[in-house]
Amino acid sequence: MTTSMQRDTRQRRAIRRAFERAARPLSPDEVLEQARRLVPSLGRATVYRNVKSLQVEGWLSEVDIPGGGLRYELAERPPHHYFLCRVCKQAFDVPGCPECVETLGPPGFEAEGHEVTLHGRCADCV
Amino acid sequence: MTTSMQRDTRQRRAIRRAFERAARPLSPDEVLEQARRLVPSLGRATVYRNVKSLQVEGWLSEVDIPGGGLRYELAERPPHHYFLCRVCKQAFDVPGCPECVETLGPPGFEAEGHEVTLHGRCADCV
DNA sequence: ATATGTGCAAACTCTTTGCATGGAG
DNA sequence: CTCCATGCAAAGAGTTTGCACATAT
């Protein structure tokens, strides 16, 4: 079981760098592609392991976008939602959060959180 | 390529029955379990093929719930959203749809639709 | 020096596809 | 009787894990 990841390796630095440079949530493949520019020999499993451990440390948060698979982004950001482009398949941040949402739950259900995802075409794909 | 499915088989009837009886979106495994009560020999691939073709016919619609994988439900229902219970992993319908949501998109982005998912504990798991 | 992280390959989960057989029409 | 749909098993996508070797400390 891998949860600690205390050592500062080239691979781990390259993965962190990818997120610091990205303005949007990244999929594991996007992280691999970006980080391989710095460490070409980087393996897929290392990306998965580091993304998982950076999550446990609270540095990354997981974003599950309907129809878009898993993504990750810096955890420090204020609560917000996502826009998935159906043309280029990239995910973007949407600032703000409609307060009204959690009151929708059926009676007797206890809502602890919510996700809102828009989909359509991004500014570059319109 | 399977898209037509014009014959009325025992398997297909059992799969339709499962959805007609369900009050909530069903995962492929839930469909298999329900439909096997009527046709024990039913195979997984048949569920996937029929669910796909019932979708193409417009009888089912696909529901992709963050953290909950793919589900399907009768297409006839009015637009609504979902509640995923983190304890029993079942998905439930949430009536209504906050109008405010699609205006959130960044400028230049064209939103064509949206999903809203609540998560927490359902009435049975509170 | 030594324990931890990496890279590869195999295992796993979920879904799709190829093919011979069973059954709807 | 003729094709189409089924069931099985193998193949794919995405993710996780076991193990020997490399390397940060």
mmCIF file of C-alpha atoms (C1' of nucleotides) in Angstrom:
data_model
loop_
_atom_site.group_PDB
_atom_site.id
_atom_site.type_symbol
_atom_site.label_atom_id
_atom_site.label_comp_id
_atom_site.label_asym_id
_atom_site.label_seq_id
_atom_site.Cartn_x
_atom_site.Cartn_y
_atom_site.Cartn_z
ATOM 1 C CA MET A 1 0.000 0.000 0.000
ATOM 2 C CA THR A 2 1.502 3.348 -1.036
ATOM 3 C CA THR A 3 0.375 6.384 0.927
ATOM 4 C CA SER A 4 3.414 8.221 2.238
ATOM 5 C CA MET A 5 5.783 9.188 -0.612
ATOM 6 C CA GLN A 6 8.175 11.184 1.566
ATOM 7 C CA ARG A 7 11.091 11.373 -0.874
ATOM 8 C CA ASP A 8 11.569 14.209 -3.298
ATOM 9 C CA THR A 9 12.239 12.515 -6.651
ATOM 10 C CA ARG A 10 12.585 13.953 -10.161
ATOM 11 C CA GLN A 11 9.384 12.134 -11.142
ATOM 12 C CA ARG A 12 7.393 13.548 -8.270
ATOM 13 C CA ARG A 13 8.660 17.067 -8.964
ATOM 14 C CA ALA A 14 7.673 16.769 -12.643
ATOM 15 C CA ILE A 15 4.184 15.624 -11.698
ATOM 16 C CA ARG A 16 3.722 18.490 -9.236
ATOM 17 C CA ARG A 17 4.991 20.910 -11.870
ATOM 18 C CA ALA A 18 2.335 19.720 -14.345
ATOM 19 C CA PHE A 19 -0.446 20.655 -11.933
ATOM 20 C CA GLU A 20 1.145 23.977 -10.952
ATOM 21 C CA ARG A 21 1.260 24.978 -14.616
ATOM 22 C CA ALA A 22 -2.251 23.751 -15.493
ATOM 23 C CA ALA A 23 -5.198 26.112 -15.255
ATOM 24 C CA ARG A 24 -7.676 23.244 -15.307
ATOM 25 C CA PRO A 25 -8.245 19.696 -13.966
ATOM 26 C CA LEU A 26 -5.897 17.104 -15.535
ATOM 27 C CA SER A 27 -6.559 13.473 -16.400
ATOM 28 C CA PRO A 28 -3.873 10.863 -15.618
ATOM 29 C CA ASP A 29 -2.935 10.780 -19.316
ATOM 30 C CA GLU A 30 -2.615 14.562 -19.445
ATOM 31 C CA VAL A 31 -0.359 14.471 -16.366
ATOM 32 C CA LEU A 32 1.784 11.736 -17.950
ATOM 33 C CA GLU A 33 2.161 13.709 -21.179
ATOM 34 C CA GLN A 34 3.112 16.942 -19.402
ATOM 35 C CA ALA A 35 5.461 15.358 -16.869
ATOM 36 C CA ARG A 36 7.266 13.297 -19.532
ATOM 37 C CA ARG A 37 8.519 16.541 -21.030
ATOM 38 C CA LEU A 38 10.715 16.823 -17.936
ATOM 39 C CA VAL A 39 11.280 13.103 -17.254
ATOM 40 C CA PRO A 40 10.811 11.129 -20.508
ATOM 41 C CA SER A 41 11.224 7.728 -18.837
ATOM 42 C CA LEU A 42 8.305 8.396 -16.474
ATOM 43 C CA GLY A 43 5.959 5.416 -16.114
ATOM 44 C CA ARG A 44 2.173 5.412 -15.928
ATOM 45 C CA ALA A 45 2.095 3.607 -12.573
ATOM 46 C CA THR A 46 4.249 6.335 -11.027
ATOM 47 C CA VAL A 47 1.727 8.962 -12.098
ATOM 48 C CA TYR A 48 -1.131 7.003 -10.526
ATOM 49 C CA ARG A 49 0.814 6.403 -7.318
ATOM 50 C CA ASN A 50 1.895 10.013 -6.911
ATOM 51 C CA VAL A 51 -1.498 11.465 -7.778
ATOM 52 C CA LYS A 52 -3.008 9.209 -5.132
ATOM 53 C CA SER A 53 -0.457 10.196 -2.484
ATOM 54 C CA LEU A 54 -0.692 13.923 -3.281
ATOM 55 C CA GLN A 55 -4.422 13.510 -2.720
ATOM 56 C CA VAL A 56 -3.895 11.861 0.658
ATOM 57 C CA GLU A 57 -1.553 14.713 1.614
ATOM 58 C CA GLY A 58 -4.294 17.168 0.694
ATOM 59 C CA TRP A 59 -2.316 18.771 -2.144
ATOM 60 C CA LEU A 60 -4.610 17.473 -4.917
ATOM 61 C CA SER A 61 -8.321 16.814 -5.038
ATOM 62 C CA GLU A 62 -10.149 14.310 -7.216
ATOM 63 C CA VAL A 63 -12.697 15.527 -9.746
ATOM 64 C CA ASP A 64 -15.097 12.972 -11.257
ATOM 65 C CA ILE A 65 -16.768 14.511 -14.287
ATOM 66 C CA PRO A 66 -19.754 12.659 -15.802
ATOM 67 C CA GLY A 67 -18.685 11.395 -19.212
ATOM 68 C CA GLY A 68 -15.142 12.608 -18.702
ATOM 69 C CA GLY A 69 -13.500 10.141 -16.325
ATOM 70 C CA LEU A 70 -11.301 11.036 -13.375
ATOM 71 C CA ARG A 71 -9.306 14.268 -13.198
ATOM 72 C CA TYR A 72 -7.212 15.927 -10.515
ATOM 73 C CA GLU A 73 -6.471 19.527 -9.566
ATOM 74 C CA LEU A 74 -4.807 21.594 -6.827
ATOM 75 C CA ALA A 75 -6.848 21.225 -3.653
ATOM 76 C CA GLU A 76 -6.303 24.790 -2.483
ATOM 77 C CA ARG A 77 -8.933 26.266 -4.811
ATOM 78 C CA PRO A 78 -12.258 27.544 -3.477
ATOM 79 C CA PRO A 79 -15.315 25.337 -4.171
ATOM 80 C CA HIS A 80 -16.369 25.502 -7.789
ATOM 81 C CA HIS A 81 -17.708 23.355 -10.598
ATOM 82 C CA TYR A 82 -16.746 22.134 -14.076
ATOM 83 C CA PHE A 83 -17.379 22.535 -17.768
ATOM 84 C CA LEU A 84 -16.625 19.569 -20.052
ATOM 85 C CA CYS A 85 -16.116 20.398 -23.746
ATOM 86 C CA ARG A 86 -17.700 17.720 -25.913
ATOM 87 C CA VAL A 87 -15.361 18.551 -28.807
ATOM 88 C CA CYS A 88 -11.859 18.700 -27.292
ATOM 89 C CA LYS A 89 -12.780 16.673 -24.165
ATOM 90 C CA GLN A 90 -10.948 19.116 -21.895
ATOM 91 C CA ALA A 91 -12.375 20.019 -18.504
ATOM 92 C CA PHE A 92 -12.472 23.639 -17.319
ATOM 93 C CA ASP A 93 -13.217 25.317 -14.005
ATOM 94 C CA VAL A 94 -16.442 27.211 -13.493
ATOM 95 C CA PRO A 95 -16.204 29.745 -10.648
ATOM 96 C CA GLY A 96 -19.008 30.022 -8.138
ATOM 97 C CA CYS A 97 -21.492 27.626 -6.631
ATOM 98 C CA PRO A 98 -25.294 27.843 -6.703
ATOM 99 C CA GLU A 99 -26.380 27.744 -3.058
ATOM 100 C CA CYS A 100 -29.852 26.550 -3.915
ATOM 101 C CA VAL A 101 -28.721 23.081 -4.920
ATOM 102 C CA GLU A 102 -28.501 21.016 -1.731
ATOM 103 C CA THR A 103 -32.057 21.802 -0.725
ATOM 104 C CA LEU A 104 -33.290 19.670 -3.645
ATOM 105 C CA GLY A 105 -32.802 16.291 -1.942
ATOM 106 C CA PRO A 106 -35.848 14.115 -1.194
ATOM 107 C CA PRO A 107 -37.154 14.307 2.396
ATOM 108 C CA GLY A 108 -35.226 12.055 4.768
ATOM 109 C CA PHE A 109 -32.059 12.177 2.636
ATOM 110 C CA GLU A 110 -28.985 13.862 4.090
ATOM 111 C CA ALA A 111 -26.963 15.638 1.412
ATOM 112 C CA GLU A 112 -23.287 16.088 2.284
ATOM 113 C CA GLY A 113 -22.102 17.572 -0.999
ATOM 114 C CA HIS A 114 -22.960 18.144 -4.619
ATOM 115 C CA GLU A 115 -21.457 18.329 -8.103
ATOM 116 C CA VAL A 116 -22.548 20.534 -10.952
ATOM 117 C CA THR A 117 -21.185 19.903 -14.432
ATOM 118 C CA LEU A 118 -21.956 21.864 -17.549
ATOM 119 C CA HIS A 119 -21.224 20.421 -20.955
ATOM 120 C CA GLY A 120 -21.101 21.935 -24.385
ATOM 121 C CA ARG A 121 -18.369 23.625 -26.400
ATOM 122 C CA CYS A 122 -15.512 25.653 -24.950
ATOM 123 C CA ALA A 123 -14.429 29.062 -26.272
ATOM 124 C CA ASP A 124 -11.889 27.472 -28.657
ATOM 125 C CA CYS A 125 -14.338 24.886 -30.050
ATOM 126 C CA VAL A 126 -17.408 27.089 -30.596
ATOM 127 C CA MET B 1 -22.481 -3.689 -34.793
ATOM 128 C CA THR B 2 -25.680 -4.184 -32.822
ATOM 129 C CA THR B 3 -28.261 -1.428 -33.020
ATOM 130 C CA SER B 4 -31.557 -2.918 -34.137
ATOM 131 C CA MET B 5 -32.635 -5.783 -31.821
ATOM 132 C CA GLN B 6 -35.978 -6.312 -33.475
ATOM 133 C CA ARG B 7 -36.841 -9.693 -31.972
ATOM 134 C CA ASP B 8 -38.815 -10.114 -28.775
ATOM 135 C CA THR B 9 -36.806 -12.572 -26.676
ATOM 136 C CA ARG B 10 -37.262 -13.757 -23.087
ATOM 137 C CA GLN B 11 -33.977 -12.044 -22.189
ATOM 138 C CA ARG B 12 -35.018 -8.708 -23.648
ATOM 139 C CA ARG B 13 -38.398 -8.880 -21.887
ATOM 140 C CA ALA B 14 -36.705 -9.621 -18.551
ATOM 141 C CA ILE B 15 -34.375 -6.645 -18.976
ATOM 142 C CA ARG B 16 -37.265 -4.310 -19.822
ATOM 143 C CA ARG B 17 -39.196 -5.608 -16.836
ATOM 144 C CA ALA B 18 -36.295 -4.754 -14.514
ATOM 145 C CA PHE B 19 -36.458 -1.098 -15.549
ATOM 146 C CA GLU B 20 -40.235 -0.938 -15.429
ATOM 147 C CA ARG B 21 -40.176 -2.159 -11.848
ATOM 148 C CA ALA B 22 -37.285 0.061 -10.711
ATOM 149 C CA ALA B 23 -37.986 3.450 -9.222
ATOM 150 C CA ARG B 24 -34.418 4.564 -9.733
ATOM 151 C CA PRO B 25 -31.511 4.388 -12.206
ATOM 152 C CA LEU B 26 -29.974 0.903 -12.484
ATOM 153 C CA SER B 27 -26.360 -0.102 -13.055
ATOM 154 C CA PRO B 28 -25.582 -2.939 -15.495
ATOM 155 C CA ASP B 29 -24.964 -5.256 -12.537
ATOM 156 C CA GLU B 30 -28.281 -4.320 -10.938
ATOM 157 C CA VAL B 31 -30.056 -5.030 -14.234
ATOM 158 C CA LEU B 32 -28.306 -8.404 -14.501
ATOM 159 C CA GLU B 33 -29.284 -9.354 -10.955
ATOM 160 C CA GLN B 34 -32.946 -8.370 -11.418
ATOM 161 C CA ALA B 35 -33.357 -9.897 -14.868
ATOM 162 C CA ARG B 36 -31.713 -13.183 -13.830
ATOM 163 C CA ARG B 37 -34.636 -13.777 -11.474
ATOM 164 C CA LEU B 38 -36.706 -14.303 -14.623
ATOM 165 C CA VAL B 39 -34.017 -15.769 -16.889
ATOM 166 C CA PRO B 40 -31.260 -17.312 -14.754
ATOM 167 C CA SER B 41 -29.029 -18.136 -17.713
ATOM 168 C CA LEU B 42 -28.878 -14.480 -18.789
ATOM 169 C CA GLY B 43 -25.355 -13.341 -19.745
ATOM 170 C CA ARG B 44 -23.678 -10.051 -19.006
ATOM 171 C CA ALA B 45 -23.026 -9.246 -22.649
ATOM 172 C CA THR B 46 -26.731 -9.541 -23.414
ATOM 173 C CA VAL B 47 -27.495 -6.931 -20.765
ATOM 174 C CA TYR B 48 -24.942 -4.537 -22.234
ATOM 175 C CA ARG B 49 -26.204 -5.113 -25.798
ATOM 176 C CA ASN B 50 -29.856 -4.647 -24.917
ATOM 177 C CA VAL B 51 -29.310 -1.631 -22.714
ATOM 178 C CA LYS B 52 -27.405 -0.055 -25.610
ATOM 179 C CA SER B 53 -30.130 -0.814 -28.145
ATOM 180 C CA LEU B 54 -32.950 0.309 -25.846
ATOM 181 C CA GLN B 55 -31.027 3.567 -25.575
ATOM 182 C CA VAL B 56 -30.781 3.914 -29.354
ATOM 183 C CA GLU B 57 -34.536 3.280 -29.591
ATOM 184 C CA GLY B 58 -35.085 6.081 -27.093
ATOM 185 C CA TRP B 59 -36.599 3.798 -24.444
ATOM 186 C CA LEU B 60 -33.702 4.191 -21.975
ATOM 187 C CA SER B 61 -31.395 7.080 -21.210
ATOM 188 C CA GLU B 62 -27.865 6.938 -19.866
ATOM 189 C CA VAL B 63 -27.047 8.493 -16.504
ATOM 190 C CA ASP B 64 -23.393 9.078 -15.625
ATOM 191 C CA ILE B 65 -23.114 9.764 -11.920
ATOM 192 C CA PRO B 66 -19.778 11.067 -10.590
ATOM 193 C CA GLY B 67 -18.286 8.376 -8.399
ATOM 194 C CA GLY B 68 -21.062 5.958 -9.244
ATOM 195 C CA GLY B 69 -20.366 4.689 -12.753
ATOM 196 C CA LEU B 70 -22.918 4.342 -15.538
ATOM 197 C CA ARG B 71 -26.634 3.795 -14.873
ATOM 198 C CA TYR B 72 -29.701 3.646 -17.075
ATOM 199 C CA GLU B 73 -33.339 4.605 -16.585
ATOM 200 C CA LEU B 74 -36.564 4.987 -18.542
ATOM 201 C CA ALA B 75 -36.169 7.864 -20.975
ATOM 202 C CA GLU B 76 -39.759 9.081 -20.667
ATOM 203 C CA ARG B 77 -39.167 10.909 -17.385
ATOM 204 C CA PRO B 78 -39.058 14.697 -17.180
ATOM 205 C CA PRO B 79 -35.606 16.274 -16.683
ATOM 206 C CA HIS B 80 -34.297 15.740 -13.185
ATOM 207 C CA HIS B 81 -31.116 15.024 -11.238
ATOM 208 C CA TYR B 82 -29.625 12.381 -8.946
ATOM 209 C CA PHE B 83 -28.678 11.550 -5.401
ATOM 210 C CA LEU B 84 -25.930 8.981 -4.812
ATOM 211 C CA CYS B 85 -25.885 7.320 -1.388
ATOM 212 C CA ARG B 86 -22.301 6.885 -0.175
ATOM 213 C CA VAL B 87 -23.330 3.998 2.070
ATOM 214 C CA CYS B 88 -25.468 1.687 -0.094
ATOM 215 C CA LYS B 89 -24.164 3.067 -3.423
ATOM 216 C CA GLN B 90 -27.676 3.249 -4.868
ATOM 217 C CA ALA B 91 -28.695 6.159 -7.079
ATOM 218 C CA PHE B 92 -32.024 7.940 -6.607
ATOM 219 C CA ASP B 93 -33.965 10.487 -8.614
ATOM 220 C CA VAL B 94 -34.212 14.060 -7.470
ATOM 221 C CA PRO B 95 -37.200 15.886 -8.966
ATOM 222 C CA GLY B 96 -36.799 19.402 -10.293
ATOM 223 C CA CYS B 97 -34.006 21.297 -11.959
ATOM 224 C CA PRO B 98 -32.434 24.585 -10.834
ATOM 225 C CA GLU B 99 -32.820 26.952 -13.774
ATOM 226 C CA CYS B 100 -29.972 29.157 -12.631
ATOM 227 C CA VAL B 101 -27.300 26.617 -13.441
ATOM 228 C CA GLU B 102 -26.471 27.043 -17.126
ATOM 229 C CA THR B 103 -25.781 30.746 -16.767
ATOM 230 C CA LEU B 104 -22.629 29.861 -14.767
ATOM 231 C CA GLY B 105 -20.440 29.027 -17.778
ATOM 232 C CA PRO B 106 -17.394 31.193 -18.511
ATOM 233 C CA PRO B 107 -17.863 33.847 -21.227
ATOM 234 C CA GLY B 108 -17.433 32.412 -24.732
ATOM 235 C CA PHE B 109 -18.452 28.901 -23.626
ATOM 236 C CA GLU B 110 -21.674 27.463 -25.008
ATOM 237 C CA ALA B 111 -23.431 25.226 -22.482
ATOM 238 C CA GLU B 112 -25.721 22.622 -24.036
ATOM 239 C CA GLY B 113 -26.688 20.786 -20.870
ATOM 240 C CA HIS B 114 -25.817 20.200 -17.239
ATOM 241 C CA GLU B 115 -25.771 17.563 -14.523
ATOM 242 C CA VAL B 116 -26.407 18.045 -10.844
ATOM 243 C CA THR B 117 -25.585 15.261 -8.416
ATOM 244 C CA LEU B 118 -26.070 15.284 -4.683
ATOM 245 C CA HIS B 119 -24.294 12.800 -2.477
ATOM 246 C CA GLY B 120 -24.744 11.792 1.103
ATOM 247 C CA ARG B 121 -26.892 9.217 2.859
ATOM 248 C CA CYS B 122 -30.298 8.071 1.689
ATOM 249 C CA ALA B 123 -33.346 7.755 3.968
ATOM 250 C CA ASP B 124 -32.536 4.081 4.731
ATOM 251 C CA CYS B 125 -28.869 4.705 5.513
ATOM 252 C CA VAL B 126 -29.159 7.833 7.699
ATOM 253 C "C1'" DA C 1 24.023 1.766 3.691
ATOM 254 C "C1'" DT C 2 19.363 1.156 3.588
ATOM 255 C "C1'" DA C 3 14.744 1.707 2.987
ATOM 256 C "C1'" DT C 4 11.645 3.920 -0.340
ATOM 257 C "C1'" DG C 5 10.193 5.094 -5.112
ATOM 258 C "C1'" DT C 6 10.361 3.684 -9.880
ATOM 259 C "C1'" DG C 7 9.437 1.015 -14.118
ATOM 260 C "C1'" DC C 8 7.816 -2.923 -16.048
ATOM 261 C "C1'" DA C 9 4.472 -6.461 -16.534
ATOM 262 C "C1'" DA C 10 0.751 -8.924 -14.777
ATOM 263 C "C1'" DA C 11 -3.703 -8.561 -12.498
ATOM 264 C "C1'" DC C 12 -8.220 -6.413 -12.061
ATOM 265 C "C1'" DT C 13 -12.617 -4.108 -13.198
ATOM 266 C "C1'" DC C 14 -15.826 -2.659 -16.414
ATOM 267 C "C1'" DT C 15 -17.336 -2.880 -21.111
ATOM 268 C "C1'" DT C 16 -17.191 -4.446 -25.995
ATOM 269 C "C1'" DT C 17 -16.566 -7.838 -29.695
ATOM 270 C "C1'" DG C 18 -16.026 -12.492 -32.426
ATOM 271 C "C1'" DC C 19 -17.980 -16.665 -33.135
ATOM 272 C "C1'" DA C 20 -20.759 -20.931 -32.865
ATOM 273 C "C1'" DT C 21 -25.264 -22.231 -31.331
ATOM 274 C "C1'" DG C 22 -30.219 -21.616 -30.054
ATOM 275 C "C1'" DG C 23 -34.520 -19.798 -31.043
ATOM 276 C "C1'" DA C 24 -37.923 -16.054 -33.003
ATOM 277 C "C1'" DG C 25 -40.166 -15.157 -37.143
ATOM 278 C "C1'" DC D 1 -36.004 -22.714 -42.521
ATOM 279 C "C1'" DT D 2 -33.489 -18.491 -42.064
ATOM 280 C "C1'" DC D 3 -31.325 -15.113 -39.800
ATOM 281 C "C1'" DC D 4 -30.895 -12.590 -35.580
ATOM 282 C "C1'" DA D 5 -29.853 -12.576 -30.630
ATOM 283 C "C1'" DT D 6 -27.596 -15.116 -27.059
ATOM 284 C "C1'" DG D 7 -23.758 -16.969 -24.203
ATOM 285 C "C1'" DC D 8 -19.220 -17.736 -23.754
ATOM 286 C "C1'" DA D 9 -14.589 -16.372 -23.941
ATOM 287 C "C1'" DA D 10 -11.240 -13.297 -25.508
ATOM 288 C "C1'" DA D 11 -10.063 -8.551 -26.287
ATOM 289 C "C1'" DG D 12 -9.904 -3.613 -24.913
ATOM 290 C "C1'" DA D 13 -9.681 0.655 -21.945
ATOM 291 C "C1'" DG D 14 -8.402 2.447 -17.447
ATOM 292 C "C1'" DT D 15 -6.354 1.582 -12.991
ATOM 293 C "C1'" DT D 16 -3.835 -1.087 -9.348
ATOM 294 C "C1'" DT D 17 -0.313 -4.211 -7.588
ATOM 295 C "C1'" DG D 18 4.085 -7.350 -7.114
ATOM 296 C "C1'" DC D 19 8.689 -7.448 -7.646
ATOM 297 C "C1'" DA D 20 13.616 -6.425 -8.768
ATOM 298 C "C1'" DC D 21 16.392 -2.512 -9.345
ATOM 299 C "C1'" DA D 22 17.597 2.406 -8.839
ATOM 300 C "C1'" DT D 23 18.207 6.221 -5.804
ATOM 301 C "C1'" DA D 24 17.267 9.908 -2.029
ATOM 302 C "C1'" DT D 25 18.633 10.475 2.385
#
